[in-house]
Amino acid sequence: MAGLVPPGTTTIPADASKTAHTKHEEKTDYMNLPCPIPYEEIHREALMSLKPETFEGLRFDFTKGLNQKFSLSHSVFMGPTEIPSQSAETIKIPTAHYEFGANFIDPSLMLIGRVLTDGRLNARVKWDLTDNLTVKANAQLTNEPHMSHGMVNFDYKGKDYRSQLQMGNGALFGASYIQSVTQHLSLGGEVFWAGQHRKSGIGYAARYDTDKMVATGQVASTGMVALSYVQKVSEKVSLASDLMYNYMSRDVTASVGYDYILRQCRLRGKIDSNGCTAAYLEERLNMGLNFVLSAEIDHRKKDYKFGFGLTVG
Amino acid sequence: MASRVSLKSKGKAGKGSKGSEEKSIAQCLKEWSTWTMKKAKVVTHYGFIPLVIIIGMNSEPKPQIYQLLSPV
């Protein structure tokens, strides 16, 4: 990799270290490397800039805190929802739903539940059994038979590595491991086996991060190659770019985006090679009151999605 | 294992009307685990949100019941 800087090789004399040096090269202590980012969050910075949660229609979220740890949320959504169709045209049907949620957030236990008017439940649990072992569970339950999904993860965090074991319904098993190799570089791999579809796969990922930039690469045997690069231009601005290539289906997508984090608002936008541009604005009108605007324009499929909303609390 | 096999064949010969209904340990386990999963799914579906609310209402400082429903 062109941007790879060899770990610092100069040692600091004792008196110079006491002077006000904000950044200095230290001899890399290979026994004390930092703990790496969890494997599934390896593209985290790029996803935050390039994949904002755009929506279409009206969204209103109200979160009411009853005490420090416990809160209830009420959410109303009205707008067209896309349903998957075989033809190239997008089919949208107008839907409206109300979602009630209860959250309990404690340093060691987190429970989040959301239930919609049509009976669908979305539940997430995260429980820190010990300092290093965490159990996470995720479930989407519906009233229709055979449409519910559930997944349990066991995460073990070591000194400079993380490992995870995943089990899901439909005989889905996965395991991943990521290790810090130097101060800035971490490498990891994963395997998964899906019993229902009789598929298995293996993947590798690498992440190089410094204070100013993050570069990640991921390859999987399902044919996916994903590379991303995020540069933090200043405290308020970051730019991101991403390339996704599927060598089985010969499908390439490249996208470039920006993320402005300003005092009163956060603006994210992206443009990609499929002719799709998106933007997402969150403006803080007042303490606890946020106004959200979302736009996604797909010129190739002629699909225009605009949404607005208000988040309280 | 040998004695179990011979018992099964004896049983089969005795109850010919049952047909070829053979319950091995693996099948029993599979049926029980499917039954448990189904019951667990129903329990989670109806009970998860009430569970979160009960745990939340019992955490410190204890909120009042009316706070659950009022919009303030």
mmCIF file of C-alpha atoms in Angstrom:
data_model
loop_
_atom_site.group_PDB
_atom_site.id
_atom_site.type_symbol
_atom_site.label_atom_id
_atom_site.label_comp_id
_atom_site.label_asym_id
_atom_site.label_seq_id
_atom_site.Cartn_x
_atom_site.Cartn_y
_atom_site.Cartn_z
ATOM 1 C CA MET A 1 0.000 0.000 0.000
ATOM 2 C CA ALA A 2 1.398 3.359 -0.991
ATOM 3 C CA GLY A 3 0.241 5.092 2.152
ATOM 4 C CA LEU A 4 1.890 2.657 4.510
ATOM 5 C CA VAL A 5 4.210 4.478 6.914
ATOM 6 C CA PRO A 6 6.726 2.259 8.663
ATOM 7 C CA PRO A 7 6.273 2.332 12.429
ATOM 8 C CA GLY A 8 8.355 5.026 14.148
ATOM 9 C CA THR A 9 11.904 4.015 14.785
ATOM 10 C CA THR A 10 13.256 6.976 16.773
ATOM 11 C CA THR A 11 13.367 6.836 20.556
ATOM 12 C CA ILE A 12 12.855 9.955 22.649
ATOM 13 C CA PRO A 13 15.562 11.161 25.021
ATOM 14 C CA ALA A 14 14.245 11.478 28.594
ATOM 15 C CA ASP A 15 14.246 15.304 28.877
ATOM 16 C CA ALA A 16 12.780 15.921 25.445
ATOM 17 C CA SER A 17 9.767 13.767 26.255
ATOM 18 C CA LYS A 18 8.749 16.177 29.004
ATOM 19 C CA THR A 19 8.498 19.130 26.630
ATOM 20 C CA ALA A 20 5.174 19.921 24.970
ATOM 21 C CA HIS A 21 5.323 17.612 21.959
ATOM 22 C CA THR A 22 1.805 16.825 20.923
ATOM 23 C CA LYS A 23 2.813 14.321 18.269
ATOM 24 C CA HIS A 24 5.951 12.281 18.497
ATOM 25 C CA GLU A 25 7.182 9.027 17.054
ATOM 26 C CA GLU A 26 7.403 6.268 19.595
ATOM 27 C CA LYS A 27 9.099 2.957 19.273
ATOM 28 C CA THR A 28 6.289 0.554 18.547
ATOM 29 C CA ASP A 29 5.765 -1.738 21.477
ATOM 30 C CA TYR A 30 4.490 -4.882 19.833
ATOM 31 C CA MET A 31 3.330 -6.222 23.163
ATOM 32 C CA ASN A 32 1.026 -3.264 23.780
ATOM 33 C CA LEU A 33 -0.959 -2.798 20.628
ATOM 34 C CA PRO A 34 -4.401 -1.200 20.790
ATOM 35 C CA CYS A 35 -7.533 -3.302 20.562
ATOM 36 C CA PRO A 36 -8.852 -3.342 17.010
ATOM 37 C CA ILE A 37 -12.282 -2.281 15.764
ATOM 38 C CA PRO A 38 -14.818 -5.134 15.673
ATOM 39 C CA TYR A 39 -14.777 -7.018 12.376
ATOM 40 C CA GLU A 40 -18.264 -6.010 11.279
ATOM 41 C CA GLU A 41 -17.486 -2.328 11.856
ATOM 42 C CA ILE A 42 -14.381 -2.295 9.766
ATOM 43 C CA HIS A 43 -15.976 -0.028 7.157
ATOM 44 C CA ARG A 44 -17.626 2.113 9.810
ATOM 45 C CA GLU A 45 -16.303 5.552 8.822
ATOM 46 C CA ALA A 46 -16.954 4.988 5.141
ATOM 47 C CA LEU A 47 -20.481 3.707 5.775
ATOM 48 C CA MET A 48 -21.309 6.698 7.965
ATOM 49 C CA SER A 49 -20.437 9.106 5.169
ATOM 50 C CA LEU A 50 -21.537 7.149 2.145
ATOM 51 C CA LYS A 51 -24.639 5.343 3.303
ATOM 52 C CA PRO A 52 -26.840 7.694 5.274
ATOM 53 C CA GLU A 53 -30.258 6.268 6.146
ATOM 54 C CA THR A 54 -32.263 7.977 3.457
ATOM 55 C CA PHE A 55 -36.012 7.543 3.530
ATOM 56 C CA GLU A 56 -39.021 8.689 1.547
ATOM 57 C CA GLY A 57 -42.001 10.391 3.070
ATOM 58 C CA LEU A 58 -42.679 11.789 6.503
ATOM 59 C CA ARG A 59 -40.961 10.560 9.624
ATOM 60 C CA PHE A 60 -41.649 11.710 13.132
ATOM 61 C CA ASP A 61 -39.766 10.281 16.130
ATOM 62 C CA PHE A 62 -40.455 11.134 19.713
ATOM 63 C CA THR A 63 -38.245 9.730 22.457
ATOM 64 C CA LYS A 64 -39.305 10.216 26.020
ATOM 65 C CA GLY A 65 -36.819 9.454 28.757
ATOM 66 C CA LEU A 66 -38.272 8.228 32.013
ATOM 67 C CA ASN A 67 -34.943 8.051 33.761
ATOM 68 C CA GLN A 68 -31.258 7.915 32.843
ATOM 69 C CA LYS A 69 -31.421 4.375 31.566
ATOM 70 C CA PHE A 70 -34.988 3.789 30.447
ATOM 71 C CA SER A 71 -36.839 5.521 27.616
ATOM 72 C CA LEU A 72 -39.859 4.966 25.429
ATOM 73 C CA SER A 73 -40.041 5.963 21.794
ATOM 74 C CA HIS A 74 -42.974 6.632 19.488
ATOM 75 C CA SER A 75 -42.405 6.856 15.782
ATOM 76 C CA VAL A 76 -44.764 7.617 12.905
ATOM 77 C CA PHE A 77 -43.898 7.005 9.278
ATOM 78 C CA MET A 78 -45.996 7.770 6.194
ATOM 79 C CA GLY A 79 -44.713 7.287 2.726
ATOM 80 C CA PRO A 80 -44.200 4.964 -0.206
ATOM 81 C CA THR A 81 -42.259 1.793 0.474
ATOM 82 C CA GLU A 82 -40.492 -0.073 -2.241
ATOM 83 C CA ILE A 83 -41.360 -3.704 -2.751
ATOM 84 C CA PRO A 84 -38.898 -5.965 -4.542
ATOM 85 C CA SER A 85 -39.969 -6.588 -8.117
ATOM 86 C CA GLN A 86 -38.622 -8.786 -10.884
ATOM 87 C CA SER A 87 -38.814 -6.134 -13.593
ATOM 88 C CA ALA A 88 -36.524 -3.127 -13.836
ATOM 89 C CA GLU A 89 -39.286 -0.788 -12.664
ATOM 90 C CA THR A 90 -39.527 0.110 -9.027
ATOM 91 C CA ILE A 91 -42.915 -0.590 -7.485
ATOM 92 C CA LYS A 92 -43.897 1.494 -4.503
ATOM 93 C CA ILE A 93 -46.925 1.151 -2.323
ATOM 94 C CA PRO A 94 -47.943 3.829 0.149
ATOM 95 C CA THR A 95 -47.695 2.665 3.746
ATOM 96 C CA ALA A 96 -48.188 4.267 7.103
ATOM 97 C CA HIS A 97 -47.215 2.799 10.424
ATOM 98 C CA TYR A 98 -46.722 3.621 14.046
ATOM 99 C CA GLU A 99 -43.874 2.070 15.950
ATOM 100 C CA PHE A 100 -43.596 1.845 19.704
ATOM 101 C CA GLY A 101 -40.230 1.219 21.255
ATOM 102 C CA ALA A 102 -38.769 0.664 24.692
ATOM 103 C CA ASN A 103 -35.060 1.065 25.409
ATOM 104 C CA PHE A 104 -33.126 0.162 28.492
ATOM 105 C CA ILE A 105 -29.482 1.208 28.333
ATOM 106 C CA ASP A 106 -27.158 0.283 31.151
ATOM 107 C CA PRO A 107 -23.346 0.035 30.955
ATOM 108 C CA SER A 108 -23.539 -3.737 31.018
ATOM 109 C CA LEU A 109 -26.978 -4.518 29.594
ATOM 110 C CA MET A 110 -28.731 -2.966 26.666
ATOM 111 C CA LEU A 111 -32.265 -3.948 25.613
ATOM 112 C CA ILE A 112 -33.972 -2.323 22.647
ATOM 113 C CA GLY A 113 -37.382 -3.403 21.435
ATOM 114 C CA ARG A 114 -39.531 -1.945 18.671
ATOM 115 C CA VAL A 115 -42.972 -3.132 17.701
ATOM 116 C CA LEU A 116 -44.979 -1.986 14.670
ATOM 117 C CA THR A 117 -48.709 -1.789 14.155
ATOM 118 C CA ASP A 118 -48.682 -4.909 11.980
ATOM 119 C CA GLY A 119 -47.195 -6.989 14.767
ATOM 120 C CA ARG A 120 -43.572 -7.086 13.702
ATOM 121 C CA LEU A 121 -41.072 -7.028 16.543
ATOM 122 C CA ASN A 122 -37.491 -5.912 16.263
ATOM 123 C CA ALA A 123 -35.465 -6.817 19.357
ATOM 124 C CA ARG A 124 -31.806 -6.239 20.198
ATOM 125 C CA VAL A 125 -30.005 -7.343 23.319
ATOM 126 C CA LYS A 126 -26.404 -6.705 24.305
ATOM 127 C CA TRP A 127 -25.143 -8.160 27.547
ATOM 128 C CA ASP A 128 -21.604 -7.810 28.890
ATOM 129 C CA LEU A 129 -21.095 -10.988 30.848
ATOM 130 C CA THR A 130 -17.559 -10.059 31.888
ATOM 131 C CA ASP A 131 -15.100 -7.354 30.860
ATOM 132 C CA ASN A 132 -14.125 -9.309 27.794
ATOM 133 C CA LEU A 133 -17.094 -11.483 26.871
ATOM 134 C CA THR A 134 -20.225 -9.977 25.358
ATOM 135 C CA VAL A 135 -23.398 -11.671 24.161
ATOM 136 C CA LYS A 136 -25.466 -9.919 21.510
ATOM 137 C CA ALA A 137 -28.774 -11.085 20.125
ATOM 138 C CA ASN A 138 -30.874 -9.666 17.340
ATOM 139 C CA ALA A 139 -34.322 -10.811 16.242
ATOM 140 C CA GLN A 140 -36.979 -9.746 13.743
ATOM 141 C CA LEU A 141 -40.173 -11.592 14.504
ATOM 142 C CA THR A 142 -43.322 -11.450 12.432
ATOM 143 C CA ASN A 143 -46.715 -13.071 12.556
ATOM 144 C CA GLU A 144 -46.193 -14.723 9.199
ATOM 145 C CA PRO A 145 -44.679 -18.171 9.480
ATOM 146 C CA HIS A 146 -41.109 -18.697 8.260
ATOM 147 C CA MET A 147 -40.403 -14.992 7.947
ATOM 148 C CA SER A 148 -38.743 -14.466 11.310
ATOM 149 C CA HIS A 149 -35.003 -14.191 11.785
ATOM 150 C CA GLY A 150 -32.832 -14.371 14.851
ATOM 151 C CA MET A 151 -29.117 -14.217 15.454
ATOM 152 C CA VAL A 152 -26.887 -14.595 18.509
ATOM 153 C CA ASN A 153 -23.268 -13.398 18.680
ATOM 154 C CA PHE A 154 -20.648 -14.212 21.274
ATOM 155 C CA ASP A 155 -17.774 -11.712 21.251
ATOM 156 C CA TYR A 156 -14.509 -12.147 23.049
ATOM 157 C CA LYS A 157 -12.215 -9.163 23.305
ATOM 158 C CA GLY A 158 -8.579 -9.917 24.011
ATOM 159 C CA LYS A 159 -5.686 -7.516 24.563
ATOM 160 C CA ASP A 160 -5.052 -6.816 20.912
ATOM 161 C CA TYR A 161 -7.535 -9.057 19.148
ATOM 162 C CA ARG A 162 -11.240 -9.697 18.922
ATOM 163 C CA SER A 163 -13.041 -12.869 18.021
ATOM 164 C CA GLN A 164 -16.695 -13.498 17.401
ATOM 165 C CA LEU A 165 -18.937 -16.529 17.026
ATOM 166 C CA GLN A 166 -22.307 -16.122 15.349
ATOM 167 C CA MET A 167 -25.311 -18.423 15.192
ATOM 168 C CA GLY A 168 -28.538 -17.682 13.401
ATOM 169 C CA ASN A 169 -31.738 -19.423 12.486
ATOM 170 C CA GLY A 170 -31.751 -21.442 9.329
ATOM 171 C CA ALA A 171 -28.498 -23.078 10.455
ATOM 172 C CA LEU A 172 -26.384 -19.990 9.901
ATOM 173 C CA PHE A 173 -22.981 -20.151 11.562
ATOM 174 C CA GLY A 174 -20.157 -17.658 11.354
ATOM 175 C CA ALA A 175 -16.903 -16.855 13.073
ATOM 176 C CA SER A 176 -14.558 -13.919 12.698
ATOM 177 C CA TYR A 177 -11.228 -12.870 14.109
ATOM 178 C CA ILE A 178 -9.346 -9.598 13.903
ATOM 179 C CA GLN A 179 -5.871 -8.839 15.225
ATOM 180 C CA SER A 180 -3.859 -5.638 15.580
ATOM 181 C CA VAL A 181 -0.594 -6.150 13.768
ATOM 182 C CA THR A 182 0.989 -2.729 14.256
ATOM 183 C CA GLN A 183 -0.187 0.513 15.857
ATOM 184 C CA HIS A 184 -2.179 1.380 12.784
ATOM 185 C CA LEU A 185 -2.781 -1.836 10.870
ATOM 186 C CA SER A 186 -5.199 -4.605 11.768
ATOM 187 C CA LEU A 187 -5.969 -7.737 9.808
ATOM 188 C CA GLY A 188 -8.873 -10.093 10.160
ATOM 189 C CA GLY A 189 -10.745 -12.964 8.618
ATOM 190 C CA GLU A 190 -14.155 -14.579 8.761
ATOM 191 C CA VAL A 191 -15.865 -17.808 7.772
ATOM 192 C CA PHE A 192 -19.563 -18.498 7.520
ATOM 193 C CA TRP A 193 -21.806 -21.398 6.680
ATOM 194 C CA ALA A 194 -25.449 -21.066 5.692
ATOM 195 C CA GLY A 195 -27.182 -24.417 6.071
ATOM 196 C CA GLN A 196 -30.420 -23.527 4.384
ATOM 197 C CA HIS A 197 -28.815 -22.331 1.179
ATOM 198 C CA ARG A 198 -25.919 -24.758 1.450
ATOM 199 C CA LYS A 199 -23.415 -21.974 1.037
ATOM 200 C CA SER A 200 -20.200 -21.325 2.826
ATOM 201 C CA GLY A 201 -17.685 -18.580 2.480
ATOM 202 C CA ILE A 202 -14.476 -17.164 3.770
ATOM 203 C CA GLY A 203 -13.321 -13.568 3.761
ATOM 204 C CA TYR A 204 -10.365 -11.402 4.741
ATOM 205 C CA ALA A 205 -10.164 -7.775 5.717
ATOM 206 C CA ALA A 206 -7.474 -5.240 6.462
ATOM 207 C CA ARG A 207 -7.737 -1.814 8.014
ATOM 208 C CA TYR A 208 -5.116 0.880 8.246
ATOM 209 C CA ASP A 209 -6.022 3.923 10.273
ATOM 210 C CA THR A 210 -4.262 7.015 11.537
ATOM 211 C CA ASP A 211 -5.636 10.201 13.040
ATOM 212 C CA LYS A 212 -6.208 11.667 9.618
ATOM 213 C CA MET A 213 -7.288 8.789 7.429
ATOM 214 C CA VAL A 214 -8.721 5.308 7.375
ATOM 215 C CA ALA A 215 -8.202 2.824 4.551
ATOM 216 C CA THR A 216 -9.891 -0.555 4.528
ATOM 217 C CA GLY A 217 -10.041 -3.472 2.152
ATOM 218 C CA GLN A 218 -12.184 -6.572 2.246
ATOM 219 C CA VAL A 219 -12.299 -9.659 0.033
ATOM 220 C CA ALA A 220 -14.784 -12.512 0.305
ATOM 221 C CA SER A 221 -15.211 -15.811 -1.498
ATOM 222 C CA THR A 222 -18.769 -14.791 -2.424
ATOM 223 C CA GLY A 223 -17.035 -12.655 -5.027
ATOM 224 C CA MET A 224 -17.090 -9.346 -3.248
ATOM 225 C CA VAL A 225 -14.144 -6.994 -3.102
ATOM 226 C CA ALA A 226 -14.673 -3.749 -1.185
ATOM 227 C CA LEU A 227 -12.117 -1.001 -0.745
ATOM 228 C CA SER A 228 -12.693 2.283 1.010
ATOM 229 C CA TYR A 229 -10.745 5.357 1.957
ATOM 230 C CA VAL A 230 -11.796 8.129 4.326
ATOM 231 C CA GLN A 231 -9.760 11.284 4.827
ATOM 232 C CA LYS A 232 -10.448 13.632 7.691
ATOM 233 C CA VAL A 233 -9.699 16.953 6.060
ATOM 234 C CA SER A 234 -10.405 18.990 9.193
ATOM 235 C CA GLU A 235 -12.338 18.741 12.459
ATOM 236 C CA LYS A 236 -15.559 19.442 10.626
ATOM 237 C CA VAL A 237 -15.087 17.867 7.214
ATOM 238 C CA SER A 238 -14.351 14.348 6.062
ATOM 239 C CA LEU A 239 -14.302 12.967 2.564
ATOM 240 C CA ALA A 240 -14.849 9.322 1.733
ATOM 241 C CA SER A 241 -14.628 7.137 -1.316
ATOM 242 C CA ASP A 242 -15.503 3.528 -1.838
ATOM 243 C CA LEU A 243 -15.205 0.863 -4.514
ATOM 244 C CA MET A 244 -17.259 -2.308 -4.560
ATOM 245 C CA TYR A 245 -16.481 -4.981 -7.107
ATOM 246 C CA ASN A 246 -18.102 -8.375 -7.495
ATOM 247 C CA TYR A 247 -15.845 -10.611 -9.517
ATOM 248 C CA MET A 248 -18.520 -13.257 -10.028
ATOM 249 C CA SER A 249 -21.130 -10.979 -11.537
ATOM 250 C CA ARG A 250 -18.657 -8.368 -12.877
ATOM 251 C CA ASP A 251 -20.498 -5.551 -11.162
ATOM 252 C CA VAL A 252 -18.610 -2.428 -10.130
ATOM 253 C CA THR A 253 -19.807 0.508 -8.079
ATOM 254 C CA ALA A 254 -17.679 3.439 -7.052
ATOM 255 C CA SER A 255 -18.892 6.243 -4.861
ATOM 256 C CA VAL A 256 -17.531 9.464 -3.431
ATOM 257 C CA GLY A 257 -19.025 11.346 -0.541
ATOM 258 C CA TYR A 258 -18.575 14.030 2.060
ATOM 259 C CA ASP A 259 -19.544 14.517 5.674
ATOM 260 C CA TYR A 260 -19.743 17.964 7.231
ATOM 261 C CA ILE A 261 -20.189 17.994 10.998
ATOM 262 C CA LEU A 262 -20.977 21.569 11.921
ATOM 263 C CA ARG A 263 -22.222 23.098 15.142
ATOM 264 C CA GLN A 264 -25.899 23.134 14.298
ATOM 265 C CA CYS A 265 -26.144 20.550 11.574
ATOM 266 C CA ARG A 266 -24.676 17.493 9.967
ATOM 267 C CA LEU A 267 -24.709 17.252 6.196
ATOM 268 C CA ARG A 268 -23.755 14.124 4.294
ATOM 269 C CA GLY A 269 -23.830 13.617 0.572
ATOM 270 C CA LYS A 270 -22.611 11.146 -1.986
ATOM 271 C CA ILE A 271 -22.574 10.462 -5.675
ATOM 272 C CA ASP A 272 -21.919 7.119 -7.237
ATOM 273 C CA SER A 273 -21.227 5.473 -10.548
ATOM 274 C CA ASN A 274 -24.769 4.058 -10.863
ATOM 275 C CA GLY A 275 -25.990 7.591 -11.448
ATOM 276 C CA CYS A 276 -27.361 7.923 -7.938
ATOM 277 C CA THR A 277 -26.830 10.940 -5.713
ATOM 278 C CA ALA A 278 -27.994 11.215 -2.151
ATOM 279 C CA ALA A 279 -27.915 13.834 0.574
ATOM 280 C CA TYR A 280 -28.952 13.783 4.211
ATOM 281 C CA LEU A 281 -29.235 16.798 6.466
ATOM 282 C CA GLU A 282 -29.842 16.781 10.206
ATOM 283 C CA GLU A 283 -30.357 20.249 11.607
ATOM 284 C CA ARG A 284 -30.568 20.983 15.290
ATOM 285 C CA LEU A 285 -33.334 23.525 15.649
ATOM 286 C CA ASN A 286 -33.316 23.634 19.410
ATOM 287 C CA MET A 287 -32.234 21.485 22.336
ATOM 288 C CA GLY A 288 -33.620 18.040 21.638
ATOM 289 C CA LEU A 289 -35.404 19.066 18.427
ATOM 290 C CA ASN A 290 -33.878 17.907 15.156
ATOM 291 C CA PHE A 291 -35.121 18.465 11.650
ATOM 292 C CA VAL A 292 -34.173 15.882 9.036
ATOM 293 C CA LEU A 293 -34.169 16.191 5.253
ATOM 294 C CA SER A 294 -33.295 13.303 3.008
ATOM 295 C CA ALA A 295 -32.984 13.064 -0.768
ATOM 296 C CA GLU A 296 -31.955 10.245 -3.051
ATOM 297 C CA ILE A 297 -32.062 10.691 -6.802
ATOM 298 C CA ASP A 298 -31.389 7.745 -9.068
ATOM 299 C CA HIS A 299 -31.079 9.089 -12.577
ATOM 300 C CA ARG A 300 -30.681 5.726 -14.219
ATOM 301 C CA LYS A 301 -33.805 4.130 -12.783
ATOM 302 C CA LYS A 302 -35.645 7.475 -12.678
ATOM 303 C CA ASP A 303 -36.436 6.961 -9.003
ATOM 304 C CA TYR A 304 -36.678 10.147 -6.940
ATOM 305 C CA LYS A 305 -37.032 9.904 -3.182
ATOM 306 C CA PHE A 306 -37.461 12.873 -0.924
ATOM 307 C CA GLY A 307 -38.202 12.715 2.747
ATOM 308 C CA PHE A 308 -38.516 15.027 5.694
ATOM 309 C CA GLY A 309 -38.940 14.486 9.358
ATOM 310 C CA LEU A 310 -38.676 15.723 12.888
ATOM 311 C CA THR A 311 -36.938 14.004 15.785
ATOM 312 C CA VAL A 312 -37.798 15.044 19.314
ATOM 313 C CA GLY A 313 -35.750 13.930 22.256
ATOM 314 C CA MET B 1 -26.306 -50.153 21.200
ATOM 315 C CA ALA B 2 -26.803 -53.730 20.058
ATOM 316 C CA SER B 3 -29.487 -54.389 22.664
ATOM 317 C CA ARG B 4 -31.290 -51.218 21.652
ATOM 318 C CA VAL B 5 -31.341 -52.278 18.022
ATOM 319 C CA SER B 6 -32.744 -55.698 18.881
ATOM 320 C CA LEU B 7 -35.416 -54.110 21.097
ATOM 321 C CA LYS B 8 -36.453 -51.847 18.250
ATOM 322 C CA SER B 9 -36.751 -54.699 15.794
ATOM 323 C CA LYS B 10 -38.783 -56.647 18.355
ATOM 324 C CA GLY B 11 -41.034 -53.638 18.785
ATOM 325 C CA LYS B 12 -41.462 -53.334 15.065
ATOM 326 C CA ALA B 13 -42.392 -56.967 14.694
ATOM 327 C CA GLY B 14 -44.852 -56.672 17.571
ATOM 328 C CA LYS B 15 -46.661 -53.519 16.497
ATOM 329 C CA GLY B 16 -46.886 -54.067 12.795
ATOM 330 C CA SER B 17 -49.857 -51.706 12.559
ATOM 331 C CA LYS B 18 -47.615 -48.710 13.367
ATOM 332 C CA GLY B 19 -45.883 -48.969 10.061
ATOM 333 C CA SER B 20 -42.307 -47.803 9.703
ATOM 334 C CA GLU B 21 -42.438 -45.148 12.417
ATOM 335 C CA GLU B 22 -38.931 -45.183 13.833
ATOM 336 C CA LYS B 23 -37.990 -42.581 16.427
ATOM 337 C CA SER B 24 -34.238 -42.306 16.743
ATOM 338 C CA ILE B 25 -32.575 -40.079 19.307
ATOM 339 C CA ALA B 26 -31.612 -37.509 16.673
ATOM 340 C CA GLN B 27 -35.173 -37.178 15.438
ATOM 341 C CA CYS B 28 -36.532 -36.830 18.977
ATOM 342 C CA LEU B 29 -33.978 -34.120 19.665
ATOM 343 C CA LYS B 30 -34.835 -32.304 16.459
ATOM 344 C CA GLU B 31 -38.554 -32.378 17.218
ATOM 345 C CA TRP B 32 -38.034 -31.156 20.764
ATOM 346 C CA SER B 33 -35.725 -28.361 19.667
ATOM 347 C CA THR B 34 -38.179 -27.245 16.986
ATOM 348 C CA TRP B 35 -40.984 -27.239 19.578
ATOM 349 C CA THR B 36 -38.790 -25.219 21.982
ATOM 350 C CA MET B 37 -37.877 -22.737 19.283
ATOM 351 C CA LYS B 38 -41.515 -22.238 18.340
ATOM 352 C CA LYS B 39 -42.540 -21.642 21.956
ATOM 353 C CA ALA B 40 -39.546 -19.342 22.504
ATOM 354 C CA LYS B 41 -40.507 -17.328 19.446
ATOM 355 C CA VAL B 42 -44.056 -16.801 20.705
ATOM 356 C CA VAL B 43 -42.813 -15.909 24.209
ATOM 357 C CA THR B 44 -40.283 -13.415 22.822
ATOM 358 C CA HIS B 45 -42.810 -11.911 20.442
ATOM 359 C CA TYR B 46 -45.321 -11.142 23.169
ATOM 360 C CA GLY B 47 -43.041 -10.762 26.136
ATOM 361 C CA PHE B 48 -39.972 -8.788 25.041
ATOM 362 C CA ILE B 49 -41.399 -5.282 25.218
ATOM 363 C CA PRO B 50 -43.175 -5.929 28.563
ATOM 364 C CA LEU B 51 -39.881 -7.348 29.861
ATOM 365 C CA VAL B 52 -37.993 -4.196 28.884
ATOM 366 C CA ILE B 53 -40.689 -2.044 30.488
ATOM 367 C CA ILE B 54 -40.608 -4.041 33.732
ATOM 368 C CA ILE B 55 -36.808 -3.886 33.924
ATOM 369 C CA GLY B 56 -36.926 -0.156 33.180
ATOM 370 C CA MET B 57 -39.609 0.625 35.744
ATOM 371 C CA ASN B 58 -37.569 -1.161 38.405
ATOM 372 C CA SER B 59 -34.318 0.659 37.708
ATOM 373 C CA GLU B 60 -33.144 3.557 39.898
ATOM 374 C CA PRO B 61 -34.530 6.262 40.121
ATOM 375 C CA LYS B 62 -37.927 4.570 39.897
ATOM 376 C CA PRO B 63 -40.216 6.317 37.435
ATOM 377 C CA GLN B 64 -43.916 6.672 38.153
ATOM 378 C CA ILE B 65 -46.604 4.696 36.331
ATOM 379 C CA TYR B 66 -48.301 7.790 34.877
ATOM 380 C CA GLN B 67 -45.018 8.723 33.148
ATOM 381 C CA LEU B 68 -45.466 5.700 30.898
ATOM 382 C CA LEU B 69 -48.513 7.198 29.280
ATOM 383 C CA SER B 70 -48.203 10.972 29.570
ATOM 384 C CA PRO B 71 -46.459 12.849 26.753
ATOM 385 C CA VAL B 72 -44.469 15.179 29.020
#
